[in-house]
PDB file of C-alpha atoms in Angstrom:
ATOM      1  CA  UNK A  24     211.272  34.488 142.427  1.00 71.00           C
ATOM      2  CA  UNK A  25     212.669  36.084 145.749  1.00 76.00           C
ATOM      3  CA  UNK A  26     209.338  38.552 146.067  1.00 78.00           C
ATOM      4  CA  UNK A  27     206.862  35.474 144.870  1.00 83.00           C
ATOM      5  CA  UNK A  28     209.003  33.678 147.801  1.00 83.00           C
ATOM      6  CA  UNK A  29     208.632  36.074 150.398  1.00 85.00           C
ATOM      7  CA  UNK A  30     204.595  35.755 149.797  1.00 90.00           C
ATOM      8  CA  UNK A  31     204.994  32.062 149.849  1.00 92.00           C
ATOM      9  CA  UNK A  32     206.488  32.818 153.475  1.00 93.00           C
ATOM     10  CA  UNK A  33     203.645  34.532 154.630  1.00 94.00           C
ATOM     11  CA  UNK A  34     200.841  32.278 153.501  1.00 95.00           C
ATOM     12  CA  UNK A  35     202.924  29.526 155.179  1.00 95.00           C
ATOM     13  CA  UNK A  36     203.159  31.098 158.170  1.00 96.00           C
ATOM     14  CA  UNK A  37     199.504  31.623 157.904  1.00 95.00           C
ATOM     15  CA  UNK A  38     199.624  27.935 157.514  1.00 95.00           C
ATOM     16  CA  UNK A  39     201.442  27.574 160.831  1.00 95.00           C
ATOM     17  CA  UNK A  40     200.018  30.197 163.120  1.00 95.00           C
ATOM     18  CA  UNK A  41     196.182  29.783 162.237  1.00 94.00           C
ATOM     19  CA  UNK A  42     196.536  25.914 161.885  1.00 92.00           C
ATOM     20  CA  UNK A  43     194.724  25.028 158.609  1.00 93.00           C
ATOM     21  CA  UNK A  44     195.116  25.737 154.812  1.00 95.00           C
ATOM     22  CA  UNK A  45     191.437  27.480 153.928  1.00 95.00           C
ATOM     23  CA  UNK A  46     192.509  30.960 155.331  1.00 96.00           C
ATOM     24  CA  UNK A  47     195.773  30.610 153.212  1.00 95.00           C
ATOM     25  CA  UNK A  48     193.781  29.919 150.226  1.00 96.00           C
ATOM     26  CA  UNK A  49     191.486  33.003 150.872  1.00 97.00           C
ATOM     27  CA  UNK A  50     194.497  35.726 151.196  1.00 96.00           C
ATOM     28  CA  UNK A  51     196.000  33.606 148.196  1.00 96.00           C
ATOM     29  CA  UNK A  52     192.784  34.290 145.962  1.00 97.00           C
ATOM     30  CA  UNK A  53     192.278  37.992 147.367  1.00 97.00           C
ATOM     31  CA  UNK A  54     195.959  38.348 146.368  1.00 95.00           C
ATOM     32  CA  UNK A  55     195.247  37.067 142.795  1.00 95.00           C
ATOM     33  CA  UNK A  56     192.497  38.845 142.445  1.00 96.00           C
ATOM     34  CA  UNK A  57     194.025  42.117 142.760  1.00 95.00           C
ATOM     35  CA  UNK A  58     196.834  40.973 140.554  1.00 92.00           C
ATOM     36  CA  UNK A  59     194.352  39.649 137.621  1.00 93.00           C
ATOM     37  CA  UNK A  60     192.164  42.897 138.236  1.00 93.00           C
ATOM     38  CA  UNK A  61     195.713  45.105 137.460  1.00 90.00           C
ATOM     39  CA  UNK A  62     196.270  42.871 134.621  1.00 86.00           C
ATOM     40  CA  UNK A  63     193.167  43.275 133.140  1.00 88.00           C
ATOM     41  CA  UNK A  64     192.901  46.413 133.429  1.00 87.00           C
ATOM     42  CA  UNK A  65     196.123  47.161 131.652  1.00 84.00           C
ATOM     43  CA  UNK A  66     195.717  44.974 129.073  1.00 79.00           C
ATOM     44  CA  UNK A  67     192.125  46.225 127.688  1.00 81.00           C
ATOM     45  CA  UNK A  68     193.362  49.742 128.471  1.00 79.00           C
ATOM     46  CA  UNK A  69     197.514  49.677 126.751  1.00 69.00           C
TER      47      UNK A  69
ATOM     48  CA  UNK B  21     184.145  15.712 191.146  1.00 45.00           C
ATOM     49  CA  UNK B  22     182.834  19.414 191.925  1.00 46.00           C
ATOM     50  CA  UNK B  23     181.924  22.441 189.245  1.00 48.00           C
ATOM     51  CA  UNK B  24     185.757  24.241 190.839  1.00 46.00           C
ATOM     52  CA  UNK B  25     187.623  21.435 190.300  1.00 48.00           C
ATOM     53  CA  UNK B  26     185.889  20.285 186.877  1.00 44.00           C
ATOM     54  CA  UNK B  27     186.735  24.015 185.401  1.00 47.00           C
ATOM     55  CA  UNK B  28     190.760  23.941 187.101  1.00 43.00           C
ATOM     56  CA  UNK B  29     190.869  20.595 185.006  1.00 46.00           C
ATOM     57  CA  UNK B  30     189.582  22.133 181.845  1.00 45.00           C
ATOM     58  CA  UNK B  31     191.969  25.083 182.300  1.00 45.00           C
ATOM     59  CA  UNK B  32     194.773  23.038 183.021  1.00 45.00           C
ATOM     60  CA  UNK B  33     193.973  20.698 180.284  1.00 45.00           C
ATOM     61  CA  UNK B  34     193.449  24.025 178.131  1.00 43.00           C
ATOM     62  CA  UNK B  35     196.860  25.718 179.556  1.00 44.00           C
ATOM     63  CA  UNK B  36     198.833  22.462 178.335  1.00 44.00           C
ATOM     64  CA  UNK B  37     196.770  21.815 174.823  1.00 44.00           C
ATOM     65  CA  UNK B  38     198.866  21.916 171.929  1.00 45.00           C
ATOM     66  CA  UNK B  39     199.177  24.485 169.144  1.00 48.00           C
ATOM     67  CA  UNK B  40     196.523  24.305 166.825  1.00 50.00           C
ATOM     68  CA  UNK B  41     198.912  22.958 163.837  1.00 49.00           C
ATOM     69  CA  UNK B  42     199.651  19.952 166.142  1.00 46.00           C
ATOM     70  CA  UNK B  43     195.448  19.069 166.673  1.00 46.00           C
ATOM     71  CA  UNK B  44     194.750  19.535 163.346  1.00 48.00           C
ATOM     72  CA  UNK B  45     197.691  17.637 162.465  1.00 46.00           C
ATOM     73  CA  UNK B  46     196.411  14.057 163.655  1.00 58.00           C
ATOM     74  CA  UNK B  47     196.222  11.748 160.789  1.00 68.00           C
ATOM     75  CA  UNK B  48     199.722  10.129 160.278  1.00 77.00           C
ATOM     76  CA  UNK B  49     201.843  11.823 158.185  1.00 83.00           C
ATOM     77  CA  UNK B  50     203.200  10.501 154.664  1.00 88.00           C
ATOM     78  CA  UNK B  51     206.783  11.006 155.639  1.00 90.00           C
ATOM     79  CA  UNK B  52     209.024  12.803 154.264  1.00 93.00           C
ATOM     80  CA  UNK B  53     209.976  10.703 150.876  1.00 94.00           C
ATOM     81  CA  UNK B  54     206.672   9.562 150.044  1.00 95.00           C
ATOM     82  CA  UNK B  55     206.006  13.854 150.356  1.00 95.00           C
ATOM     83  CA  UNK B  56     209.189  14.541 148.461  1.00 95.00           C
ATOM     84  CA  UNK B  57     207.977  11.852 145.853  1.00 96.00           C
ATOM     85  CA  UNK B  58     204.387  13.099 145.525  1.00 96.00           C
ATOM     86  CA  UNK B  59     205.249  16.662 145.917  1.00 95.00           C
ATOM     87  CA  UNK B  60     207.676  16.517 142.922  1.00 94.00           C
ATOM     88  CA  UNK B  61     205.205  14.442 140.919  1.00 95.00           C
ATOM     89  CA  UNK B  62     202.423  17.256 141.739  1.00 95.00           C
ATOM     90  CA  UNK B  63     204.829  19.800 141.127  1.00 93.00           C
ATOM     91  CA  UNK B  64     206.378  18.814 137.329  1.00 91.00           C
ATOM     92  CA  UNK B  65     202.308  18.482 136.715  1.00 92.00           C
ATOM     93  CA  UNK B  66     202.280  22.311 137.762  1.00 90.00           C
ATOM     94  CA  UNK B  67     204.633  23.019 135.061  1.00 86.00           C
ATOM     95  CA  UNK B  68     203.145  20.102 132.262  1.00 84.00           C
ATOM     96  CA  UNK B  69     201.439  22.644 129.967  1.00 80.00           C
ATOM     97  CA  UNK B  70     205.019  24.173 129.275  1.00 79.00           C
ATOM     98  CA  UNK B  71     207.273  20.851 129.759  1.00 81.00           C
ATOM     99  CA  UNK B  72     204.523  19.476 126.739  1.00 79.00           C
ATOM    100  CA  UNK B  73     205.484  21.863 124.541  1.00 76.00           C
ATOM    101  CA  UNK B  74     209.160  22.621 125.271  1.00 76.00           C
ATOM    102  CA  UNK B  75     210.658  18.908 125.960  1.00 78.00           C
ATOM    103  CA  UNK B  76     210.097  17.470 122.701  1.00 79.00           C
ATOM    104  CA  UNK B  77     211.424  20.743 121.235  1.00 79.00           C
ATOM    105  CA  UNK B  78     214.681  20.812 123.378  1.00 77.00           C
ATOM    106  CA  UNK B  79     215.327  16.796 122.790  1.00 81.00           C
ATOM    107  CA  UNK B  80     213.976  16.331 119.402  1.00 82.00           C
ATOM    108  CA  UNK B  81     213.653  19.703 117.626  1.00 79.00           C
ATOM    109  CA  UNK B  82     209.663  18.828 117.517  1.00 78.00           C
ATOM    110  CA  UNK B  83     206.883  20.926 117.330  1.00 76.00           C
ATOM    111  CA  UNK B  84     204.200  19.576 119.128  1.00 74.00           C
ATOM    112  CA  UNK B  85     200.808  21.144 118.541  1.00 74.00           C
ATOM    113  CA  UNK B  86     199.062  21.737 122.224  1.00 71.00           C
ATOM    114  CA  UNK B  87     195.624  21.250 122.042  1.00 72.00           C
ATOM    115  CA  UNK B  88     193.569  24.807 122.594  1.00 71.00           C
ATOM    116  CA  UNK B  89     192.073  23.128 125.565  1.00 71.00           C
ATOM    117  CA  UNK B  90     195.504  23.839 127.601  1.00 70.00           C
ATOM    118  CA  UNK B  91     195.115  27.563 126.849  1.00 72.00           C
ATOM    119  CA  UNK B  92     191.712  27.958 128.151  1.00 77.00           C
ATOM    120  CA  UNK B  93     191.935  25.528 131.197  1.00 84.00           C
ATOM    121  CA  UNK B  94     194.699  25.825 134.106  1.00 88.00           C
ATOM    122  CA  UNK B  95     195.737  21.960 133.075  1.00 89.00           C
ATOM    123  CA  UNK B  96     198.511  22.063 135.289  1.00 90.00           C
ATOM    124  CA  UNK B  97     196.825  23.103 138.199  1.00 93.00           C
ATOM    125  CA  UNK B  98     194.325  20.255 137.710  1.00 94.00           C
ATOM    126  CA  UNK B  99     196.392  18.047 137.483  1.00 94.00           C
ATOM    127  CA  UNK B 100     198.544  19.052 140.411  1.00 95.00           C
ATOM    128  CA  UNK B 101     195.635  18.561 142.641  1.00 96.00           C
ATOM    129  CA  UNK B 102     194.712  15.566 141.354  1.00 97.00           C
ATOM    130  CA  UNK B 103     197.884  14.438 141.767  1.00 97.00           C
ATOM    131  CA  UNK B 104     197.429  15.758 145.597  1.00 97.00           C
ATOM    132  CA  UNK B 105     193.871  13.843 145.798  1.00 97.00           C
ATOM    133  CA  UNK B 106     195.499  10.302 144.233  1.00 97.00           C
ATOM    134  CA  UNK B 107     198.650  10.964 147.467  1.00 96.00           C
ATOM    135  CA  UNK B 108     196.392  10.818 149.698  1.00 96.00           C
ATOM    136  CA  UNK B 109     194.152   8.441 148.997  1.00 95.00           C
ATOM    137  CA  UNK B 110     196.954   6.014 147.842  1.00 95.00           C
ATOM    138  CA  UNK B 111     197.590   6.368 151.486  1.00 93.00           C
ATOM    139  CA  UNK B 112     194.358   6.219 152.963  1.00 92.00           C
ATOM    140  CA  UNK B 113     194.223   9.496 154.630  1.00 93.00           C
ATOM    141  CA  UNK B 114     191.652  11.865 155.043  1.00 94.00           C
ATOM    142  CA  UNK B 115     191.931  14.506 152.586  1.00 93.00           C
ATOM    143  CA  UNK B 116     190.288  17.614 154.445  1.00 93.00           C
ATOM    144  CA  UNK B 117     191.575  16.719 158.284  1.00 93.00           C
ATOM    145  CA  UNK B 118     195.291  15.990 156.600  1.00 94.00           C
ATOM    146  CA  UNK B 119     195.152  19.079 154.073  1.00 95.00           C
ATOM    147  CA  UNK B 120     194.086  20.936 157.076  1.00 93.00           C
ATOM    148  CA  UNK B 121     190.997  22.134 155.168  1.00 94.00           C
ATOM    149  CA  UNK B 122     188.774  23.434 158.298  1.00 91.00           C
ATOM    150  CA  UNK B 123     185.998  25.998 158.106  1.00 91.00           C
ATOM    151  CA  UNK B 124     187.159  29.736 158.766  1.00 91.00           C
ATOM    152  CA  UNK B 125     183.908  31.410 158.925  1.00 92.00           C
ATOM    153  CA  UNK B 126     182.906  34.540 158.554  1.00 95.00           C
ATOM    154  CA  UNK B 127     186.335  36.360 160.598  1.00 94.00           C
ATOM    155  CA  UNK B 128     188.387  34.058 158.820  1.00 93.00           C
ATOM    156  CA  UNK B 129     187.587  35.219 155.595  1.00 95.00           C
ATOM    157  CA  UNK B 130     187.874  38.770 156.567  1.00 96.00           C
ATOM    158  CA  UNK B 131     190.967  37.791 157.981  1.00 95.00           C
ATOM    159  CA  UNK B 132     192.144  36.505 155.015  1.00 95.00           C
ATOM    160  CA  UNK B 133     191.392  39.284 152.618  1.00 96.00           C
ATOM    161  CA  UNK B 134     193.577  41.546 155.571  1.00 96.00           C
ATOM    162  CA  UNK B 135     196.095  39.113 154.278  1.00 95.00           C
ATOM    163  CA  UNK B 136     195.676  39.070 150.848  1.00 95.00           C
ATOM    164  CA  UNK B 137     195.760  42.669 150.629  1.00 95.00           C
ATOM    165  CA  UNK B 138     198.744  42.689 152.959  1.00 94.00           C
ATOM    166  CA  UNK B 139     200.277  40.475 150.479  1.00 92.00           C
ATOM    167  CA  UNK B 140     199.585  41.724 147.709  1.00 93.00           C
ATOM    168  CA  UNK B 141     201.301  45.439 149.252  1.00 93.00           C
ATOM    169  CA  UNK B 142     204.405  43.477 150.224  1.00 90.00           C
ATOM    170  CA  UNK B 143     204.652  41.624 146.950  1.00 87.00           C
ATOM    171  CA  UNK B 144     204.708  45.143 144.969  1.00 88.00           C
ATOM    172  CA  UNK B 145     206.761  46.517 147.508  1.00 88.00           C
ATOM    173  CA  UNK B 146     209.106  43.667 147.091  1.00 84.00           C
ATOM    174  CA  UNK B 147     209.289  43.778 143.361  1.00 82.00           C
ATOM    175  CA  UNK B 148     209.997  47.731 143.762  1.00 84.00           C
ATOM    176  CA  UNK B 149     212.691  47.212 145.962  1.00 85.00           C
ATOM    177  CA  UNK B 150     214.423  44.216 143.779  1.00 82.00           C
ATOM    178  CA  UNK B 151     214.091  46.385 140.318  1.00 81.00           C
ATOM    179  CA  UNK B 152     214.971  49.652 142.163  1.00 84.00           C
ATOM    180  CA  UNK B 153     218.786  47.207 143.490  1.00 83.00           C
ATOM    181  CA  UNK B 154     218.847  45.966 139.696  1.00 79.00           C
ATOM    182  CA  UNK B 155     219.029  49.713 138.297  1.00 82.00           C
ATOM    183  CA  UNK B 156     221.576  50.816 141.299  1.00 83.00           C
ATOM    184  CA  UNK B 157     223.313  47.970 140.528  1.00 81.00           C
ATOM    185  CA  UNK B 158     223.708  48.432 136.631  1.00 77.00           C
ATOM    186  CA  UNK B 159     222.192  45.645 135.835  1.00 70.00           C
ATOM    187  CA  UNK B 160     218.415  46.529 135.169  1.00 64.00           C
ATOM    188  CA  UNK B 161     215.244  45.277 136.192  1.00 61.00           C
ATOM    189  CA  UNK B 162     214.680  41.616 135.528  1.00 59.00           C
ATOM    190  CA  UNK B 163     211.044  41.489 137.013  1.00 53.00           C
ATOM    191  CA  UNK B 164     209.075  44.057 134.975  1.00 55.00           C
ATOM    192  CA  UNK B 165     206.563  42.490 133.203  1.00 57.00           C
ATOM    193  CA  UNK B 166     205.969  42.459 129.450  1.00 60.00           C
ATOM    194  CA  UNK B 167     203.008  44.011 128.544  1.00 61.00           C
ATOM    195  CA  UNK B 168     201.007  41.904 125.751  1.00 64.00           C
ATOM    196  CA  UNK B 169     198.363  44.486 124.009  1.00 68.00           C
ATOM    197  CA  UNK B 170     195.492  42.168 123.078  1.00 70.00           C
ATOM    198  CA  UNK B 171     192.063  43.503 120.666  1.00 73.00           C
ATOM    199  CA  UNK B 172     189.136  44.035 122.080  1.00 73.00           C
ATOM    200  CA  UNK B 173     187.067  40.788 121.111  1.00 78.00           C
ATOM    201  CA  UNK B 174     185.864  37.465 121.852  1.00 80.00           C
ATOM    202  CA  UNK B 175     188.761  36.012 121.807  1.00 79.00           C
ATOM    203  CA  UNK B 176     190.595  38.577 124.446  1.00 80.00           C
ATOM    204  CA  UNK B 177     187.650  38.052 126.626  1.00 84.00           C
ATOM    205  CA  UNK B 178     188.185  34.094 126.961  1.00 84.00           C
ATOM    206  CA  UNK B 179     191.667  34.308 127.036  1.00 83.00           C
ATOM    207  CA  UNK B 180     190.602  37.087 130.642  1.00 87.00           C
ATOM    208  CA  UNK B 181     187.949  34.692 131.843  1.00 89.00           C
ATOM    209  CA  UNK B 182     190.309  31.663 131.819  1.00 88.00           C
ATOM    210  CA  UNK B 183     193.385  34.106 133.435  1.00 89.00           C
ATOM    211  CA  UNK B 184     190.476  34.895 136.073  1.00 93.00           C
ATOM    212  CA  UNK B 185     189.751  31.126 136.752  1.00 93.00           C
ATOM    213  CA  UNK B 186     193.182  30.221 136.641  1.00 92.00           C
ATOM    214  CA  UNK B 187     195.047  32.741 139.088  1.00 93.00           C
ATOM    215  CA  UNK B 188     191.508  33.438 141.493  1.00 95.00           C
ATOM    216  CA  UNK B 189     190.490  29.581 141.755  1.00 95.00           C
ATOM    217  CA  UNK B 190     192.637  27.193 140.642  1.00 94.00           C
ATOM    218  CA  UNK B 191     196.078  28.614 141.436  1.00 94.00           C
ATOM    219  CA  UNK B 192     194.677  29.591 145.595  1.00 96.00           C
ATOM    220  CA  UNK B 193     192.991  26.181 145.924  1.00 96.00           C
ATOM    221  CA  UNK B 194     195.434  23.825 144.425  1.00 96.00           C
ATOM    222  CA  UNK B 195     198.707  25.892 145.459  1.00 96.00           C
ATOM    223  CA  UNK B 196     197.318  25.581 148.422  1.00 96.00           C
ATOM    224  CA  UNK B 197     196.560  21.934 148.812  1.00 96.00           C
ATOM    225  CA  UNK B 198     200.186  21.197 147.167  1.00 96.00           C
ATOM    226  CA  UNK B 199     202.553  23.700 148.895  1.00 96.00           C
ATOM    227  CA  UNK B 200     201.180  24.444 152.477  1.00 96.00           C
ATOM    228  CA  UNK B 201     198.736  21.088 152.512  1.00 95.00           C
ATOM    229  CA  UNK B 202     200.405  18.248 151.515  1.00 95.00           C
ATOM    230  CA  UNK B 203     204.233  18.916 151.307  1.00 95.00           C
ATOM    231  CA  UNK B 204     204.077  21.216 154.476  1.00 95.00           C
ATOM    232  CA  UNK B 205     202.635  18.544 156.625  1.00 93.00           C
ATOM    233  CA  UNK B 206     204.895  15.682 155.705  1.00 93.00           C
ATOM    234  CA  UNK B 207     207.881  17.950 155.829  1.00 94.00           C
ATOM    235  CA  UNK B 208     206.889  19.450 158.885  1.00 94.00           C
ATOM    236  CA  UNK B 209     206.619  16.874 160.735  1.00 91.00           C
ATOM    237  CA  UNK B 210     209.755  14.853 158.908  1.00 92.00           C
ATOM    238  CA  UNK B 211     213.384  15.275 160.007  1.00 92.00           C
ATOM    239  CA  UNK B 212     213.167  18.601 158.093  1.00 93.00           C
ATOM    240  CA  UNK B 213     211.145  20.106 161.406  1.00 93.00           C
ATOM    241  CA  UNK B 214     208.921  23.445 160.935  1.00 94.00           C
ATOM    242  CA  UNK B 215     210.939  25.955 160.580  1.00 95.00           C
ATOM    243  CA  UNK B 216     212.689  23.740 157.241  1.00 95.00           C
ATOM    244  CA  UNK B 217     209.307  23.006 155.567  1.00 95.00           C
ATOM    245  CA  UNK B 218     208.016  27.198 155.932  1.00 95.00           C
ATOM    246  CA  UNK B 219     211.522  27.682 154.245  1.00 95.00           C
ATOM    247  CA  UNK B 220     211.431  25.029 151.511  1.00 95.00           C
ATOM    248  CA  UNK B 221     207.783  25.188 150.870  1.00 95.00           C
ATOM    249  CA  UNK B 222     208.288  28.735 150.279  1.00 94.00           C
ATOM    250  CA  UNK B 223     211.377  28.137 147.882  1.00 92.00           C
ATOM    251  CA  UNK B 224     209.455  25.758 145.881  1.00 92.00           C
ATOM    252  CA  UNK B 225     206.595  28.040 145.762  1.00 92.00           C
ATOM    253  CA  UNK B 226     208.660  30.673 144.573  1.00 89.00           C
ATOM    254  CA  UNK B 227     210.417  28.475 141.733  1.00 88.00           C
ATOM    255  CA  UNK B 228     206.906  27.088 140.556  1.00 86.00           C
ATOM    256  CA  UNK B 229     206.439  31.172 140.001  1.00 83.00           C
ATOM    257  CA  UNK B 230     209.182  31.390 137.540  1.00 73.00           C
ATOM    258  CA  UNK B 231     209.880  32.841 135.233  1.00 60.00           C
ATOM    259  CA  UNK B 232     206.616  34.222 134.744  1.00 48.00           C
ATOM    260  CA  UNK B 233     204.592  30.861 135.908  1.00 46.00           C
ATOM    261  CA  UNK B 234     201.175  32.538 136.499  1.00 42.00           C
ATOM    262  CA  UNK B 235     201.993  35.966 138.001  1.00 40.00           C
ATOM    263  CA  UNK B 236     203.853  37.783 135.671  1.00 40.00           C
ATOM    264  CA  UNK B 237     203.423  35.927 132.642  1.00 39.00           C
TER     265      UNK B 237
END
C-alpha cells in the first residue's frame, strides 16, 4: 500500500505540474503494462 | 497601440498568467462533499466485484454465485467511471475541460512513457526496500506476490487478455478520471488546498491497491 502510494504521488504530481489528467493516464498504462508483461511472463513460464 | 507595446502587454500578461492547473481548472468545482460523496460512491464501485461476493458471506454466511462475466470484464472499473460520468453530469459540468482531459501530443506521450517507466523503477525499488525492512525487522515480507501457475490453454489465455484490458486500459483511464480527475479537482480546490488532495488522493489510491486490488493480485 505505501509503494502503490508513493506511485499514486507521482502521477498526481504529474497531475499538478503538467496541468491535465491524459499524461497521467499514459505513464499509468506504460506502468501497467510492464507490470502485466512481468506477470505474464511468469505465469506461462512457472 | 504600437507592435512594442502590444508584445510588453502580452509578456506581462504572460509573466502574470496562472499555472496551468489553475486555466485548465475553470469550470466550477463540485466542492468538496459533493467530491467526497461521489468519490466514495465511485470508489466502493472500484471494489464491487469483491464486496458482491464477500458481504453476503461475512453478514449472512451466503454464497453468492458471481456471474463469469465479472471475471472476464474489469466491472468495477466500469462502473467507477460511470459513476465519474453520472458526477458530472448530475452537475452539469463538462467532463473533458473538468477531468482535465487535454491532448498531450506526440512529447506528451513520450513524456509519459519516461514516467511510466520511471514509475514502474521506483515502484520495484519501493517494494525491495519495504520487504528488504520486513526481513531486518523479523517480521518477513508482506508484499511478495503469490505466484498462481495456470495451464497452458484457452482458458489461461482469456483469463491474460482480460488482466491485459483490465490493468493497461481500464485501470489508467478510469483511475485516472476518479483519483487525479474528479476527486483531485474538488479537493484541490476545497478547504483541503493542493498540497491535501496530492496527499489524500494518493492514500486512497494506495488503499484501492490493497491487498492485492489489481497489482499484485
Amino acid at each position: 500500500m505505501i509503494a502503490t502510494g508513493g506511485i499514486g504521488m507521482l502521477f498526481v504530481w504529474l497531475r499538478w505540474y503538467y496541468g491535465n489528467t491524459s499524461l497521467g493516464m499514459v505513464a499509468h498504462a506504460v506502468t501497467n503494462t510492464i507490470g502485466a508483461s512481468i506477470l505474464t511472463a511468469v505465469v506461462l513460464m512457472s | 497601440m504600437t507592435d512594442t507595446s502590444l508584445a510588453l502587454t502580452a509578456r506581462t500578461a504572460a509573466s502574470v498568467a496562472p499555472h496551468p492547473s489553475v486555466v485548465a481548472a475553470s469550470p466550477t468545482p463540485l466542492g468538496l462533499w459533493a467530491t467526497i460523496g461521489w468519490g466514495t460512491g465511485a470508489y466502493v464501485a472500484l471494489w464491487s466485484p469483491v464486496l458482491i461476493d464477500a458481504v453476503p458471506r461475512a453478514l449472512w454466511g451466503m454464497d453468492i454465485k458471481v456471474p463469469a462475466l465479472f471475471d472476464l470484464l474489469p466491472v468495477g472499473h466500469i462502473a467507477a467511471g460511470l459513476i465519474v460520468v453520472v458526477a458530472l453530469w448530475w452537475h452539469r459540468q463538462p467532463l473533458r475541460d473538468y477531468l482535465a482531459l487535454s491532448r498531450i501530443g506526440w512529447s506528451g506521450i513520450a513524456r509519459g512513457i519516461g514516467y511510466g517507466v520511471l514509475g514502474f523503477i521506483g515502484l520495484t525499488a519501493a517494494f525491495v526496500l519495504i520487504a528488504v525492512l520486513q526481513t531486518l525487522l523479523g517480521s518477513g515480507p508482506s508484499t511478495a506476490p503469490t505466484i498462481v501457475k495456470l495451464p497452458f490453454n484457452m482458458h489461461t489465455m482469456m483469463v491474460l487478455a482480460s488482466l491485459w484490458f483490465a490493468m493497461v486500459v481500464a485501470a489508467p483511464v478510469v483511475e485516472e478520471m476518479l483519483f487525479r480527475g474528479l476527486m483531485y479537482r474538488g479537493l484541490a480546490e476545497s478547504r483541503v488546498g493542493v498540497v491535501g488532495a496530492m496527499l489524500l488522493t494518493s492514500v486512497v489510491f494506495g488503499l484501492a491497491h490493497y491487498p492485492g486490488f489489481g497489482w499484485s493480485a
